mmCIF file of C-alpha atoms in Angstrom:
data_model
loop_
_atom_site.group_PDB
_atom_site.id
_atom_site.type_symbol
_atom_site.label_atom_id
_atom_site.label_comp_id
_atom_site.label_asym_id
_atom_site.label_seq_id
_atom_site.Cartn_x
_atom_site.Cartn_y
_atom_site.Cartn_z
ATOM 1 C CA MET A 6 0.000 0.000 0.000
ATOM 2 C CA SER A 7 1.295 3.478 -0.890
ATOM 3 C CA LYS A 8 2.117 6.124 1.670
ATOM 4 C CA ILE A 9 -0.997 8.081 0.749
ATOM 5 C CA GLY A 10 -3.164 4.999 1.142
ATOM 6 C CA GLU A 11 -1.653 4.229 4.538
ATOM 7 C CA THR A 12 -2.233 7.799 5.728
ATOM 8 C CA PHE A 13 -5.836 7.712 4.470
ATOM 9 C CA MET A 14 -6.621 4.454 6.249
ATOM 10 C CA LYS A 15 -4.999 5.745 9.436
ATOM 11 C CA PHE A 16 -7.249 8.798 9.414
ATOM 12 C CA MET A 17 -10.296 6.617 8.706
ATOM 13 C CA PHE A 18 -9.617 4.349 11.682
ATOM 14 C CA ASP A 19 -8.503 7.184 13.979
ATOM 15 C CA GLY A 20 -11.674 9.109 13.199
ATOM 16 C CA GLY A 21 -13.945 6.278 14.253
ATOM 17 C CA PRO A 22 -17.169 4.909 12.717
ATOM 18 C CA VAL A 23 -18.418 8.348 11.647
ATOM 19 C CA MET A 24 -15.638 8.540 9.064
ATOM 20 C CA TRP A 25 -17.091 5.627 7.125
ATOM 21 C CA PHE A 26 -20.479 7.316 6.914
ATOM 22 C CA LEU A 27 -18.780 10.477 5.669
ATOM 23 C CA LEU A 28 -16.864 8.449 3.095
ATOM 24 C CA GLY A 29 -20.114 6.917 1.827
ATOM 25 C CA PHE A 30 -21.754 10.345 1.610
ATOM 26 C CA SER A 31 -18.793 11.755 -0.290
ATOM 27 C CA ILE A 32 -18.873 8.925 -2.860
ATOM 28 C CA VAL A 33 -22.600 9.434 -3.461
ATOM 29 C CA ALA A 34 -22.119 13.199 -3.743
ATOM 30 C CA VAL A 35 -19.301 12.860 -6.285
ATOM 31 C CA ALA A 36 -21.432 10.516 -8.411
ATOM 32 C CA VAL A 37 -24.358 12.975 -8.363
ATOM 33 C CA ILE A 38 -22.102 15.947 -9.152
ATOM 34 C CA ILE A 39 -20.646 14.219 -12.214
ATOM 35 C CA GLU A 40 -24.063 13.067 -13.446
ATOM 36 C CA ARG A 41 -25.684 16.498 -12.958
ATOM 37 C CA TRP A 42 -22.756 18.291 -14.580
ATOM 38 C CA LEU A 43 -23.115 16.133 -17.690
ATOM 39 C CA VAL A 44 -26.886 16.715 -17.806
ATOM 40 C CA LEU A 45 -26.627 20.489 -17.402
ATOM 41 C CA ARG A 46 -23.772 20.665 -19.891
ATOM 42 C CA LYS A 47 -25.916 18.944 -22.515
ATOM 43 C CA ALA A 48 -28.811 21.302 -21.723
ATOM 44 C CA LYS A 49 -26.791 24.433 -22.555
ATOM 45 C CA ILE A 50 -27.438 26.078 -25.913
ATOM 46 C CA ASN A 51 -26.769 29.445 -27.503
ATOM 47 C CA VAL A 52 -30.068 31.068 -26.528
ATOM 48 C CA ASN A 53 -29.683 34.204 -28.670
ATOM 49 C CA GLU A 54 -28.853 32.164 -31.754
ATOM 50 C CA PHE A 55 -31.756 29.788 -31.098
ATOM 51 C CA LEU A 56 -34.297 32.588 -30.647
ATOM 52 C CA ALA A 57 -33.039 34.420 -33.741
ATOM 53 C CA LYS A 58 -33.547 31.317 -35.877
ATOM 54 C CA LEU A 59 -36.946 30.692 -34.314
ATOM 55 C CA ARG A 60 -38.153 34.225 -34.940
ATOM 56 C CA LYS A 61 -36.884 34.158 -38.530
ATOM 57 C CA ALA A 62 -38.827 30.949 -39.180
ATOM 58 C CA LEU A 63 -41.991 32.476 -37.751
ATOM 59 C CA ILE A 64 -41.795 36.056 -39.052
ATOM 60 C CA VAL A 65 -39.921 35.660 -42.359
ATOM 61 C CA ASN A 66 -40.901 32.134 -43.404
ATOM 62 C CA LYS A 67 -44.248 32.319 -41.580
ATOM 63 C CA SER A 68 -43.902 28.627 -40.870
ATOM 64 C CA ILE A 69 -44.609 26.833 -37.610
ATOM 65 C CA ARG A 70 -43.267 23.670 -39.210
ATOM 66 C CA ASP A 71 -39.849 25.273 -39.830
ATOM 67 C CA ALA A 72 -39.774 26.580 -36.265
ATOM 68 C CA ILE A 73 -40.507 23.105 -34.909
ATOM 69 C CA LYS A 74 -37.682 21.669 -37.005
ATOM 70 C CA ILE A 75 -35.329 24.225 -35.483
ATOM 71 C CA CYS A 76 -36.425 23.155 -31.978
ATOM 72 C CA GLU A 77 -35.727 19.549 -32.890
ATOM 73 C CA GLN A 78 -32.202 20.467 -33.975
ATOM 74 C CA TYR A 79 -31.397 21.745 -30.486
ATOM 75 C CA ARG A 80 -31.298 19.689 -27.298
ATOM 76 C CA GLY A 81 -32.203 20.849 -23.848
ATOM 77 C CA PRO A 82 -35.263 22.087 -21.972
ATOM 78 C CA LEU A 83 -35.679 25.405 -23.766
ATOM 79 C CA ALA A 84 -36.084 23.825 -27.193
ATOM 80 C CA SER A 85 -38.558 21.263 -25.828
ATOM 81 C CA ILE A 86 -40.643 23.965 -24.145
ATOM 82 C CA MET A 87 -40.707 26.158 -27.247
ATOM 83 C CA LYS A 88 -41.763 23.179 -29.355
ATOM 84 C CA ALA A 89 -44.677 22.521 -26.998
ATOM 85 C CA GLY A 90 -45.788 26.132 -27.401
ATOM 86 C CA LEU A 91 -45.397 26.085 -31.179
ATOM 87 C CA LEU A 92 -47.667 23.062 -31.471
ATOM 88 C CA LYS A 93 -50.435 25.124 -29.832
ATOM 89 C CA TYR A 94 -50.367 27.997 -32.321
ATOM 90 C CA GLY A 95 -53.880 29.157 -33.177
ATOM 91 C CA GLN A 96 -55.339 28.210 -29.800
ATOM 92 C CA PRO A 97 -56.276 30.730 -27.066
ATOM 93 C CA LYS A 98 -53.357 32.464 -25.366
ATOM 94 C CA GLU A 99 -54.343 30.961 -22.008
ATOM 95 C CA ASP A 100 -54.085 27.431 -23.415
ATOM 96 C CA ILE A 101 -50.676 28.167 -24.936
ATOM 97 C CA GLU A 102 -49.389 29.604 -21.646
ATOM 98 C CA LYS A 103 -50.716 26.607 -19.716
ATOM 99 C CA THR A 104 -49.019 24.184 -22.133
ATOM 100 C CA ILE A 105 -45.720 26.052 -21.849
ATOM 101 C CA GLU A 106 -45.998 26.144 -18.056
ATOM 102 C CA THR A 107 -46.634 22.395 -17.890
ATOM 103 C CA ALA A 108 -43.690 21.682 -20.196
ATOM 104 C CA ALA A 109 -41.468 24.011 -18.159
ATOM 105 C CA LEU A 110 -42.362 22.287 -14.891
ATOM 106 C CA HIS A 111 -41.518 18.928 -16.439
ATOM 107 C CA GLU A 112 -38.160 20.145 -17.768
ATOM 108 C CA MET A 113 -37.238 21.904 -14.508
ATOM 109 C CA GLY A 114 -37.990 18.714 -12.647
ATOM 110 C CA ARG A 115 -35.483 16.910 -14.858
ATOM 111 C CA LEU A 116 -32.823 19.575 -14.273
ATOM 112 C CA GLU A 117 -33.324 19.608 -10.500
ATOM 113 C CA LYS A 118 -33.375 15.828 -10.224
ATOM 114 C CA ARG A 119 -31.081 14.465 -7.460
ATOM 115 C CA LEU A 120 -29.979 17.925 -6.339
ATOM 116 C CA VAL A 121 -31.761 17.243 -3.060
ATOM 117 C CA ILE A 122 -29.072 14.622 -2.438
ATOM 118 C CA LEU A 123 -26.342 17.262 -2.654
ATOM 119 C CA SER A 124 -28.292 19.588 -0.399
ATOM 120 C CA SER A 125 -28.755 16.812 2.148
ATOM 121 C CA VAL A 126 -25.073 15.823 2.108
ATOM 122 C CA ALA A 127 -23.980 19.449 2.500
ATOM 123 C CA ASN A 128 -26.244 19.809 5.546
ATOM 124 C CA VAL A 129 -25.723 16.417 7.170
ATOM 125 C CA ALA A 130 -21.940 16.036 6.730
ATOM 126 C CA PRO A 131 -21.045 18.822 9.235
ATOM 127 C CA LEU A 132 -23.566 17.395 11.696
ATOM 128 C CA LEU A 133 -21.956 13.978 11.393
ATOM 129 C CA GLY A 134 -18.582 15.617 11.955
ATOM 130 C CA PHE A 135 -19.949 17.347 15.030
ATOM 131 C CA PHE A 136 -21.372 14.033 16.243
ATOM 132 C CA GLY A 137 -17.915 12.527 15.878
ATOM 133 C CA THR A 138 -16.504 15.477 17.808
ATOM 134 C CA VAL A 139 -18.880 14.873 20.693
ATOM 135 C CA SER A 140 -18.170 11.130 20.613
ATOM 136 C CA GLY A 141 -14.423 11.753 20.663
ATOM 137 C CA MET A 142 -14.663 14.186 23.562
ATOM 138 C CA ILE A 143 -16.782 11.713 25.519
ATOM 139 C CA SER A 144 -14.109 9.059 24.972
ATOM 140 C CA SER A 145 -11.434 11.490 26.141
ATOM 141 C CA PHE A 146 -13.260 12.374 29.345
ATOM 142 C CA GLU A 147 -14.009 8.713 30.056
ATOM 143 C CA ALA A 148 -10.306 7.897 29.676
ATOM 144 C CA LEU A 149 -9.411 10.858 31.865
ATOM 145 C CA ALA A 150 -11.890 9.773 34.530
ATOM 146 C CA GLU A 151 -10.614 6.177 34.551
ATOM 147 C CA GLN A 152 -6.878 6.721 34.242
ATOM 148 C CA GLY A 153 -6.359 10.328 35.259
ATOM 149 C CA LEU A 154 -3.305 12.013 33.782
ATOM 150 C CA SER A 155 -1.217 8.855 34.011
ATOM 151 C CA ASN A 156 -2.079 7.852 30.435
ATOM 152 C CA PRO A 157 -2.248 10.987 28.253
ATOM 153 C CA GLY A 158 -2.238 8.840 25.099
ATOM 154 C CA ALA A 159 -5.718 7.518 25.862
ATOM 155 C CA VAL A 160 -7.018 11.055 26.305
ATOM 156 C CA ALA A 161 -5.279 12.237 23.142
ATOM 157 C CA ALA A 162 -6.876 9.449 21.090
ATOM 158 C CA GLY A 163 -10.361 10.782 21.851
ATOM 159 C CA ILE A 164 -9.328 14.347 21.076
ATOM 160 C CA SER A 165 -7.773 13.184 17.810
ATOM 161 C CA GLU A 166 -11.030 11.461 16.846
ATOM 162 C CA ALA A 167 -12.955 14.640 17.628
ATOM 163 C CA LEU A 168 -10.743 16.855 15.480
ATOM 164 C CA ILE A 169 -10.505 14.421 12.566
ATOM 165 C CA THR A 170 -14.274 13.996 12.252
ATOM 166 C CA THR A 171 -14.843 17.745 12.461
ATOM 167 C CA ALA A 172 -12.351 18.359 9.656
ATOM 168 C CA ALA A 173 -13.724 15.482 7.576
ATOM 169 C CA GLY A 174 -17.306 16.738 7.890
ATOM 170 C CA LEU A 175 -16.297 20.178 6.648
ATOM 171 C CA LEU A 176 -14.099 18.685 3.923
ATOM 172 C CA VAL A 177 -17.115 16.837 2.529
ATOM 173 C CA ALA A 178 -19.692 19.600 3.029
ATOM 174 C CA ILE A 179 -17.837 22.602 1.569
ATOM 175 C CA PRO A 180 -17.227 21.335 -2.010
ATOM 176 C CA VAL A 181 -20.666 19.699 -2.129
ATOM 177 C CA GLN A 182 -22.308 22.978 -1.107
ATOM 178 C CA LEU A 183 -20.307 24.853 -3.753
ATOM 179 C CA ALA A 184 -21.374 22.331 -6.417
ATOM 180 C CA TYR A 185 -25.016 22.632 -5.316
ATOM 181 C CA ASN A 186 -24.852 26.434 -5.526
ATOM 182 C CA TYR A 187 -23.314 26.220 -9.001
ATOM 183 C CA PHE A 188 -26.015 23.876 -10.272
ATOM 184 C CA MET A 189 -28.805 26.017 -8.810
ATOM 185 C CA SER A 190 -27.284 29.103 -10.413
ATOM 186 C CA SER A 191 -27.283 27.324 -13.795
ATOM 187 C CA ILE A 192 -30.893 26.240 -13.327
ATOM 188 C CA ASN A 193 -31.972 29.766 -12.357
ATOM 189 C CA LYS A 194 -30.364 31.056 -15.549
ATOM 190 C CA SER A 195 -32.326 28.443 -17.504
ATOM 191 C CA VAL A 196 -35.525 29.675 -15.848
ATOM 192 C CA ARG A 197 -34.769 33.253 -16.921
ATOM 193 C CA ASP A 198 -34.053 32.088 -20.467
ATOM 194 C CA ILE A 199 -37.350 30.204 -20.540
ATOM 195 C CA GLU A 200 -39.282 33.258 -19.334
ATOM 196 C CA THR A 201 -37.636 35.486 -21.947
ATOM 197 C CA SER A 202 -38.215 32.954 -24.727
ATOM 198 C CA THR A 203 -41.841 32.416 -23.723
ATOM 199 C CA ASN A 204 -42.563 36.138 -23.900
ATOM 200 C CA MET A 205 -40.863 36.323 -27.293
ATOM 201 C CA LEU A 206 -42.910 33.399 -28.607
ATOM 202 C CA LEU A 207 -46.207 34.847 -27.414
ATOM 203 C CA GLU A 208 -45.370 38.248 -28.916
ATOM 204 C CA THR A 209 -44.437 36.604 -32.205
ATOM 205 C CA PHE A 210 -47.694 34.664 -32.230
ATOM 206 C CA GLY A 211 -49.506 37.962 -31.765
ATOM 207 C CA GLU A 212 -47.680 39.491 -34.728
ATOM 208 C CA MET A 213 -48.512 36.483 -36.896
ATOM 209 C CA GLU A 214 -52.188 36.597 -35.958
ATOM 210 C CA ARG A 215 -52.362 40.344 -36.660
ATOM 211 C CA SER A 216 -50.820 39.630 -40.073
ATOM 212 C CA GLY A 217 -53.644 37.221 -40.799
ATOM 213 C CA ILE A 218 -51.523 34.063 -40.802
ATOM 214 C CA SER A 219 -53.825 31.142 -40.061
ATOM 215 C CA PRO A 220 -52.660 27.935 -38.333
ATOM 216 C CA GLU A 221 -53.185 26.108 -41.639
ATOM 217 C CA GLN A 222 -50.943 28.528 -43.524
ATOM 218 C CA ALA A 223 -48.278 28.500 -40.821
ATOM 219 C CA GLY A 224 -48.365 24.747 -40.596
ATOM 220 C CA SER A 225 -47.908 24.313 -44.331
ATOM 221 C CA GLY A 226 -45.090 26.841 -44.479
ATOM 222 C CA GLN A 227 -47.011 29.089 -46.895
ATOM 223 C CA LYS A 228 -46.820 32.823 -46.559
ATOM 224 C CA GLY A 229 -49.917 34.631 -45.530
ATOM 225 C CA ALA A 230 -51.506 37.339 -47.537
#
């Protein structure tokens, strides 16, 4: 076993049973962080470019079909939500807004999936470390009560356990909390993009209706009169 491995195992055993729970939490958190990072990375698109193409298809080409094809070329929640709204063109504004809202809730649920695990680890890890601290101090005082100052090593072992678990709890919680904050910031940006895009789509629908473009004309890609 390497020197690093020996040092790691020494800390695990010196820290007591709590260290193994913290290790398990850290492994789960790392797995969730990697999985969520990949999901959110795939969900990112150039929003300005996407909206420009969408508006061109609707205003210039006057074609819902072309706009839907553009949505299908992009991946991520925004494109899916816009597609759901496009399919409702010609229906009352309230129905379109309700469809978009339902699609947005579904997509946000996918983006926020498993983030509760990170939040829980970030909150529980310091508490576990504190529990280990209390356990270590109890062991120290028990050793002090039984052996007095004749065996300082026994007292030091409990203090060592207390300090190791405290440090380990913070070591797990801090990066997990930072990752959680980063993911939530990305999701909040997605929410703002969805709100902006929804308003743009509804305004564009209004322009098309005022121009006399029927759902049949827009669906066939023909220009209105």
